[in-house]
mmCIF file of C-alpha atoms in Angstrom:
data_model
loop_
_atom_site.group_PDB
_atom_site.id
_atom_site.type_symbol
_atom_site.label_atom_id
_atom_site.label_comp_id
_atom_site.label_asym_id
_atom_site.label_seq_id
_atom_site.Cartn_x
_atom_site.Cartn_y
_atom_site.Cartn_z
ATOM 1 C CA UNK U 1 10.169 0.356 2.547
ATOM 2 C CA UNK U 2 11.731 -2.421 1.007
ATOM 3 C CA UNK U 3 10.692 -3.603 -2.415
ATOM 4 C CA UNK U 4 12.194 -7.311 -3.290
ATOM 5 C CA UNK U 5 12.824 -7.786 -6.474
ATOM 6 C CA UNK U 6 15.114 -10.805 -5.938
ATOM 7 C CA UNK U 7 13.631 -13.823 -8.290
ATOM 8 C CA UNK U 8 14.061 -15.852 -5.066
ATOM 9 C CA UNK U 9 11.280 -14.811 -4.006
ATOM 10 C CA UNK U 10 8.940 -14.761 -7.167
ATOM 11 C CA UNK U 11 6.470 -17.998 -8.446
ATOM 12 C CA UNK U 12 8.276 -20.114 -9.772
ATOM 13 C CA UNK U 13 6.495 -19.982 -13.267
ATOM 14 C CA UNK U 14 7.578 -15.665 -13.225
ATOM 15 C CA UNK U 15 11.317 -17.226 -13.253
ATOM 16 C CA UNK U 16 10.485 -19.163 -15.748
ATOM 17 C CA UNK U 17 8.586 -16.967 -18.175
ATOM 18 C CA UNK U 18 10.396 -13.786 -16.844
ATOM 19 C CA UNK U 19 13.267 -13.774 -19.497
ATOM 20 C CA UNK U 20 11.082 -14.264 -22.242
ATOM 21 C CA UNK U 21 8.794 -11.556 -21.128
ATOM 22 C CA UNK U 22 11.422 -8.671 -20.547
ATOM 23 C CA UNK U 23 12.719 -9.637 -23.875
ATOM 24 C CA UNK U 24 8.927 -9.257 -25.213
ATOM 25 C CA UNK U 25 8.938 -5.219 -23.805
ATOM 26 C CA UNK U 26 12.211 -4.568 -24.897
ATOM 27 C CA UNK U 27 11.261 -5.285 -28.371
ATOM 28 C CA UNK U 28 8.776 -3.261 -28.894
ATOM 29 C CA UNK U 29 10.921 -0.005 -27.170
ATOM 30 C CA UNK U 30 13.255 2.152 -28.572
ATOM 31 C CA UNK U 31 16.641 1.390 -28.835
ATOM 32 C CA UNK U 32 18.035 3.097 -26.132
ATOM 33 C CA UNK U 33 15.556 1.780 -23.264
ATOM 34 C CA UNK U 34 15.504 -0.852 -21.245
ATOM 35 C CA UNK U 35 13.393 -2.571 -18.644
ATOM 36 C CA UNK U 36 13.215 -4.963 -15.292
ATOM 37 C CA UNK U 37 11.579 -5.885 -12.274
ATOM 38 C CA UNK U 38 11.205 -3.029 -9.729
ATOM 39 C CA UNK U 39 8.789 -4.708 -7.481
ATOM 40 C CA UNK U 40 7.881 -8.068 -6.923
ATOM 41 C CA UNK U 41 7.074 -9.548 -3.502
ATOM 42 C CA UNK U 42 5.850 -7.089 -0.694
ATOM 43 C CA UNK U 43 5.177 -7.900 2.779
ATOM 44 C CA UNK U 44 1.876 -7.308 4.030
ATOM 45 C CA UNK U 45 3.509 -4.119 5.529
ATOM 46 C CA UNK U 46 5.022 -2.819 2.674
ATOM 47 C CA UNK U 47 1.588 -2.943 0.977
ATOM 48 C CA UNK U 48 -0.058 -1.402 3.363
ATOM 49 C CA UNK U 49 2.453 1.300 2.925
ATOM 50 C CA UNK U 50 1.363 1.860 -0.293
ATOM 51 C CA UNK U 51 -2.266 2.039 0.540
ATOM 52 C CA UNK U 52 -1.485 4.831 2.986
ATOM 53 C CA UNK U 53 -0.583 6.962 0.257
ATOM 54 C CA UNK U 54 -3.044 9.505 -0.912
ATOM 55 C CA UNK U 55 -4.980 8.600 2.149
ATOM 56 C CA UNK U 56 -5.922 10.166 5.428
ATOM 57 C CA UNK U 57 -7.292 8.379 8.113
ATOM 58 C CA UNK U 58 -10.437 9.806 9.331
ATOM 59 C CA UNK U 59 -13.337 8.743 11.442
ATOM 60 C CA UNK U 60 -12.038 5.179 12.159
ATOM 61 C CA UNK U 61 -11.148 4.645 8.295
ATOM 62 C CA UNK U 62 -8.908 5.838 5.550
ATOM 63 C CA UNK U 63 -10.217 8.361 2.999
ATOM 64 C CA UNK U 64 -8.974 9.517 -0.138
ATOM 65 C CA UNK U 65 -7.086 12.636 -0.015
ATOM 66 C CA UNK U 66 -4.834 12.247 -2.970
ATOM 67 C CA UNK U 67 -3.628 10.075 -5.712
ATOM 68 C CA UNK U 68 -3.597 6.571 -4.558
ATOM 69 C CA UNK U 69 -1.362 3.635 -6.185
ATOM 70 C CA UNK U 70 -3.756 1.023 -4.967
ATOM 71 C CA UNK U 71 -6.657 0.322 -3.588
ATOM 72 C CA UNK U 72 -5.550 -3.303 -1.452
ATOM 73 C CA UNK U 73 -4.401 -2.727 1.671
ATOM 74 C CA UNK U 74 -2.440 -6.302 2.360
ATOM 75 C CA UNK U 75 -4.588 -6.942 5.497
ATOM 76 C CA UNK U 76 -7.813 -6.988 4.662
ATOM 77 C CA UNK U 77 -7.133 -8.497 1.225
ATOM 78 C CA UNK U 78 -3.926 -9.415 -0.191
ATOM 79 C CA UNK U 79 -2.355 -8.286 -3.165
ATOM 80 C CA UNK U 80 -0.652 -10.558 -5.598
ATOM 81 C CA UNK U 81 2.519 -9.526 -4.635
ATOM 82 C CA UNK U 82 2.101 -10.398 -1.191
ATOM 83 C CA UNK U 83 2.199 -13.964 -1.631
ATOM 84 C CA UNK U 84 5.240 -16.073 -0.735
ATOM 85 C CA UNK U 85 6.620 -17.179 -3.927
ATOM 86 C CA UNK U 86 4.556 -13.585 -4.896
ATOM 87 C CA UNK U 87 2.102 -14.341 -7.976
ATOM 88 C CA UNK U 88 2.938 -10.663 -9.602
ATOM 89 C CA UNK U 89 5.683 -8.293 -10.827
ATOM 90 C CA UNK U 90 5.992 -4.598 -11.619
ATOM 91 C CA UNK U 91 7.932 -3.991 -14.842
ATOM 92 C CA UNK U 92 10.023 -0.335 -14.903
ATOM 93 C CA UNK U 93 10.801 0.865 -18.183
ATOM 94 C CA UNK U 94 14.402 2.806 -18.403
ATOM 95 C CA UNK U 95 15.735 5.040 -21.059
ATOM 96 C CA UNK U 96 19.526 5.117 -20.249
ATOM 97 C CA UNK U 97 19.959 4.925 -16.182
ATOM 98 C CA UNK U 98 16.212 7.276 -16.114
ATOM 99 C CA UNK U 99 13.241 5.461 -14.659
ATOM 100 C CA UNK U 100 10.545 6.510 -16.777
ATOM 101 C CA UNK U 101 7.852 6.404 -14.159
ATOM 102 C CA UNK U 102 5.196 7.729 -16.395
ATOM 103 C CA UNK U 103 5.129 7.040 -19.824
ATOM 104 C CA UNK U 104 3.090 5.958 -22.686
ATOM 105 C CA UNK U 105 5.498 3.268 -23.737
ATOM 106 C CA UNK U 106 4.123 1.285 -20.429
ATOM 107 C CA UNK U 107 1.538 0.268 -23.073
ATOM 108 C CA UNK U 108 4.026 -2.274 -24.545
ATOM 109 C CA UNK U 109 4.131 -4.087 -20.657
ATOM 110 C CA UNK U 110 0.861 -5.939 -22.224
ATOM 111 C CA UNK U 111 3.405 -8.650 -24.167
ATOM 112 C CA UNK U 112 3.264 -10.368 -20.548
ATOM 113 C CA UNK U 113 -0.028 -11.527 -21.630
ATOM 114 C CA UNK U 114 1.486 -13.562 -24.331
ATOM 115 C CA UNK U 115 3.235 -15.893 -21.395
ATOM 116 C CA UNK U 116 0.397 -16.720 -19.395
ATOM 117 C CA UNK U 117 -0.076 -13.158 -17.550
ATOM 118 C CA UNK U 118 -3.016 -10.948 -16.894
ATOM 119 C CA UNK U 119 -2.086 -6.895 -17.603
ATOM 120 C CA UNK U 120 -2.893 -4.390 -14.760
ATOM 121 C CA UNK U 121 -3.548 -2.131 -18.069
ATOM 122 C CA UNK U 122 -6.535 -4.067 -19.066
ATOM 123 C CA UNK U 123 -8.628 -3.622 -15.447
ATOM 124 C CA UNK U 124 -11.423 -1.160 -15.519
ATOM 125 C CA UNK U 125 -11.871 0.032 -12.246
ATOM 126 C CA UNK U 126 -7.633 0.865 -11.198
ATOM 127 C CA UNK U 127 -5.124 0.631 -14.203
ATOM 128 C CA UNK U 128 -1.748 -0.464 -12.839
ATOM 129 C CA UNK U 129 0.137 -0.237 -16.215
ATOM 130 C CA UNK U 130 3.249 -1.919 -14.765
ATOM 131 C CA UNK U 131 1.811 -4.842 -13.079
ATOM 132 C CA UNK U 132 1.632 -8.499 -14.198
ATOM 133 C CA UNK U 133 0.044 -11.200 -12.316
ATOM 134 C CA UNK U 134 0.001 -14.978 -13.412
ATOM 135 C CA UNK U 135 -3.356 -15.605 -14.716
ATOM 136 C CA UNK U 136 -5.581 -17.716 -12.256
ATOM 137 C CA UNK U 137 -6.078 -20.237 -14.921
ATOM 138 C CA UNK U 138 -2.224 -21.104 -14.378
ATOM 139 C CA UNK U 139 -2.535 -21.218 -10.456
ATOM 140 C CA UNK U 140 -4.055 -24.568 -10.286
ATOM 141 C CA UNK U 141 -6.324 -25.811 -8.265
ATOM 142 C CA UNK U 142 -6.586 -22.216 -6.740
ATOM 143 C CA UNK U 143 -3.947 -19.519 -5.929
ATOM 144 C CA UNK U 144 -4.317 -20.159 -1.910
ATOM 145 C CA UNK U 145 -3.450 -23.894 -2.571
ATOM 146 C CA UNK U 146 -0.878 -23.540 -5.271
ATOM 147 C CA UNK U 147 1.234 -21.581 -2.995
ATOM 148 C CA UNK U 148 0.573 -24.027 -0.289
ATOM 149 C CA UNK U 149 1.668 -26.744 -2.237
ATOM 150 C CA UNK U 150 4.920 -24.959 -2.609
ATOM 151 C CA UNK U 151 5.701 -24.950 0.887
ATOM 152 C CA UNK U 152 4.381 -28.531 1.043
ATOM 153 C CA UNK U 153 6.839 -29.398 -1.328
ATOM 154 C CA UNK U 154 9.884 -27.887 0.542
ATOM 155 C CA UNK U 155 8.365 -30.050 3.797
ATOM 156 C CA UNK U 156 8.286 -32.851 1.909
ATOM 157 C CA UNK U 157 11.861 -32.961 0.801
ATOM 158 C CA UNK U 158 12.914 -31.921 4.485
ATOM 159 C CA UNK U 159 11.539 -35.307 5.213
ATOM 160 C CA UNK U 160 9.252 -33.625 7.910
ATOM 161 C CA UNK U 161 5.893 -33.636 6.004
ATOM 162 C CA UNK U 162 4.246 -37.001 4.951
ATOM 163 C CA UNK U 163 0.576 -35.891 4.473
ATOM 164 C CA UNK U 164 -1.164 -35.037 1.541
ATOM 165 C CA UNK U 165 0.185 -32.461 -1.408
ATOM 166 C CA UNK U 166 -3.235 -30.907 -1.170
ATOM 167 C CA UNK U 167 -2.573 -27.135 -0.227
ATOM 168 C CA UNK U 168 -4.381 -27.286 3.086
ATOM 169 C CA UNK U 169 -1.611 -26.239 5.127
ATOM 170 C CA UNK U 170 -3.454 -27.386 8.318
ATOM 171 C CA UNK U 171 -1.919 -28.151 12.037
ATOM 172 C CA UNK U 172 0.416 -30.983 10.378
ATOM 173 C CA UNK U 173 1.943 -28.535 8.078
ATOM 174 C CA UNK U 174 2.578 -25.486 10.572
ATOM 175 C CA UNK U 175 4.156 -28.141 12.999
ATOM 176 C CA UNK U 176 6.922 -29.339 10.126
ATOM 177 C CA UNK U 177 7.251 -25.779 8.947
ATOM 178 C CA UNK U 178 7.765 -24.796 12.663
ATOM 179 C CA UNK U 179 10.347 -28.186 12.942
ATOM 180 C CA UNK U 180 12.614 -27.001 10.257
ATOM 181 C CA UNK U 181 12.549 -23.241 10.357
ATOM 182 C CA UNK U 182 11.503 -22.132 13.868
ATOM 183 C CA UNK U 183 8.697 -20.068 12.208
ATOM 184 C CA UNK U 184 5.194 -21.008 13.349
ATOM 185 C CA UNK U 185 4.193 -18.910 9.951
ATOM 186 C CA UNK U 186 4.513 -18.690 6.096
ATOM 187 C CA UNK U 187 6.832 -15.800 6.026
ATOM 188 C CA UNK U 188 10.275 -14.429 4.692
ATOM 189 C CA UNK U 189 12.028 -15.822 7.104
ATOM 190 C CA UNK U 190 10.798 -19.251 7.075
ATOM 191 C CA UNK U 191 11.016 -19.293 3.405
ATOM 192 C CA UNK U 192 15.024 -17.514 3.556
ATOM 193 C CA UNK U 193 15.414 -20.603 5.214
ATOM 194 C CA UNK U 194 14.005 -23.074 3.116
ATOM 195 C CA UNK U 195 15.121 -21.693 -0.131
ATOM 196 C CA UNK U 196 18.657 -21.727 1.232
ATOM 197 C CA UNK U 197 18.875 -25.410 2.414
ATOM 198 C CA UNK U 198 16.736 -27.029 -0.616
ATOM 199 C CA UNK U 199 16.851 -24.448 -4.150
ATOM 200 C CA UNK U 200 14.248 -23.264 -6.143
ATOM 201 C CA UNK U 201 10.912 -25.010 -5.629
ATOM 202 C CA UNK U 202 10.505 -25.934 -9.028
ATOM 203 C CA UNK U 203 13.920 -28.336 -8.613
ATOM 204 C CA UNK U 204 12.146 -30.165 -5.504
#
């Protein structure tokens, strides 16, 4: 399974806020740890991965059978980190070259908040201590569209796209994505391809 954590690939306002944040955690550790990204956008396949574990499938569904890591199975519902830029990262906390994977000092991943984030270590029903997601309130007018507009964006400065910056990404869209890129859909290799040729989105 392959877990990008390449900022190419991340919102543009997690590149932005990202330095800032791991410098937020760090403070608040002990001097000989560290931390950084170890996950940040997942296909819907590598999520689905992840649902798979601690689960059996049974009678037409999965069940429980174990610990699970998380409960969205990137089909059915996407996770935040399965948008493309993804909306969410996973912060790892590191004492020397050691990847703490469990450890009270995940606590301190919380000082996203302070940049605009929401903490998986404030949800009731599945605590995800190292996840931060960009708070809806900065995904404007809605996370489907912001992304959207994103892409639009890119089509725009191709020259290919001279509709609306809406975030409807309707028949007019697909047909200038599928122009430049060859891809018919809003995935890696469309974007590989569009990040290349143009930059970051937020330099469009």
């Amino acid at each position: 399974m392959n877990y990008n954590r390449d900022p190419k690939y991340m919102h543009p306002y997690i590149r932005k806020q990202l330095p800032q944040i791991l410098a937020a955690i760090t403070a608040k550790l002990p001097a000989d740890h560290r931390v950084a990204v170890v996950s940040a956008f997942r296909t819907p396949a590598d999520q689905f991965e992840l649902y798979k574990q601690g689960r059996t499938f049974k009678n037409g569904k999965w069940v429980k059978t174990g610990s699970v890591v998380t409960n969205i199975d990137g089909y059915t519902k996407l996770s935040r980190h399965n948008y493309l830029p993804c909306t969410a990262i996973d912060i790892g906390i590191f004492k020397g070259n050691e990847y703490l994977g469990n450890s009270p000092l995940y606590k301190h991943v919380k000082q996203g908040a302070k940049f605009g984030f929401d903490w998986g270590g404030d949800w009731s029903s599945f605590k995800d201590l190292p996840h931060l997601e960009i708070s809806t309130s900065n995904l404007k007018p809605n996370i489907e569209k912001n992304i959207a507009i994103v892409w639009q964006q890119y089509l725009i400065k191709a020259g290919l796209y001279d509709g609306a910056l809406d975030g409807i990404f309707g028949p007019k869209s697909t047909a200038a994505l599928q122009s430049l890129t060859g891809e018919s859909q809003r995935n890696k290799a469309a974007y590989d391809k569009l990040f290349d040729q143009f930059g970051p989105p937020e330099n469009l």
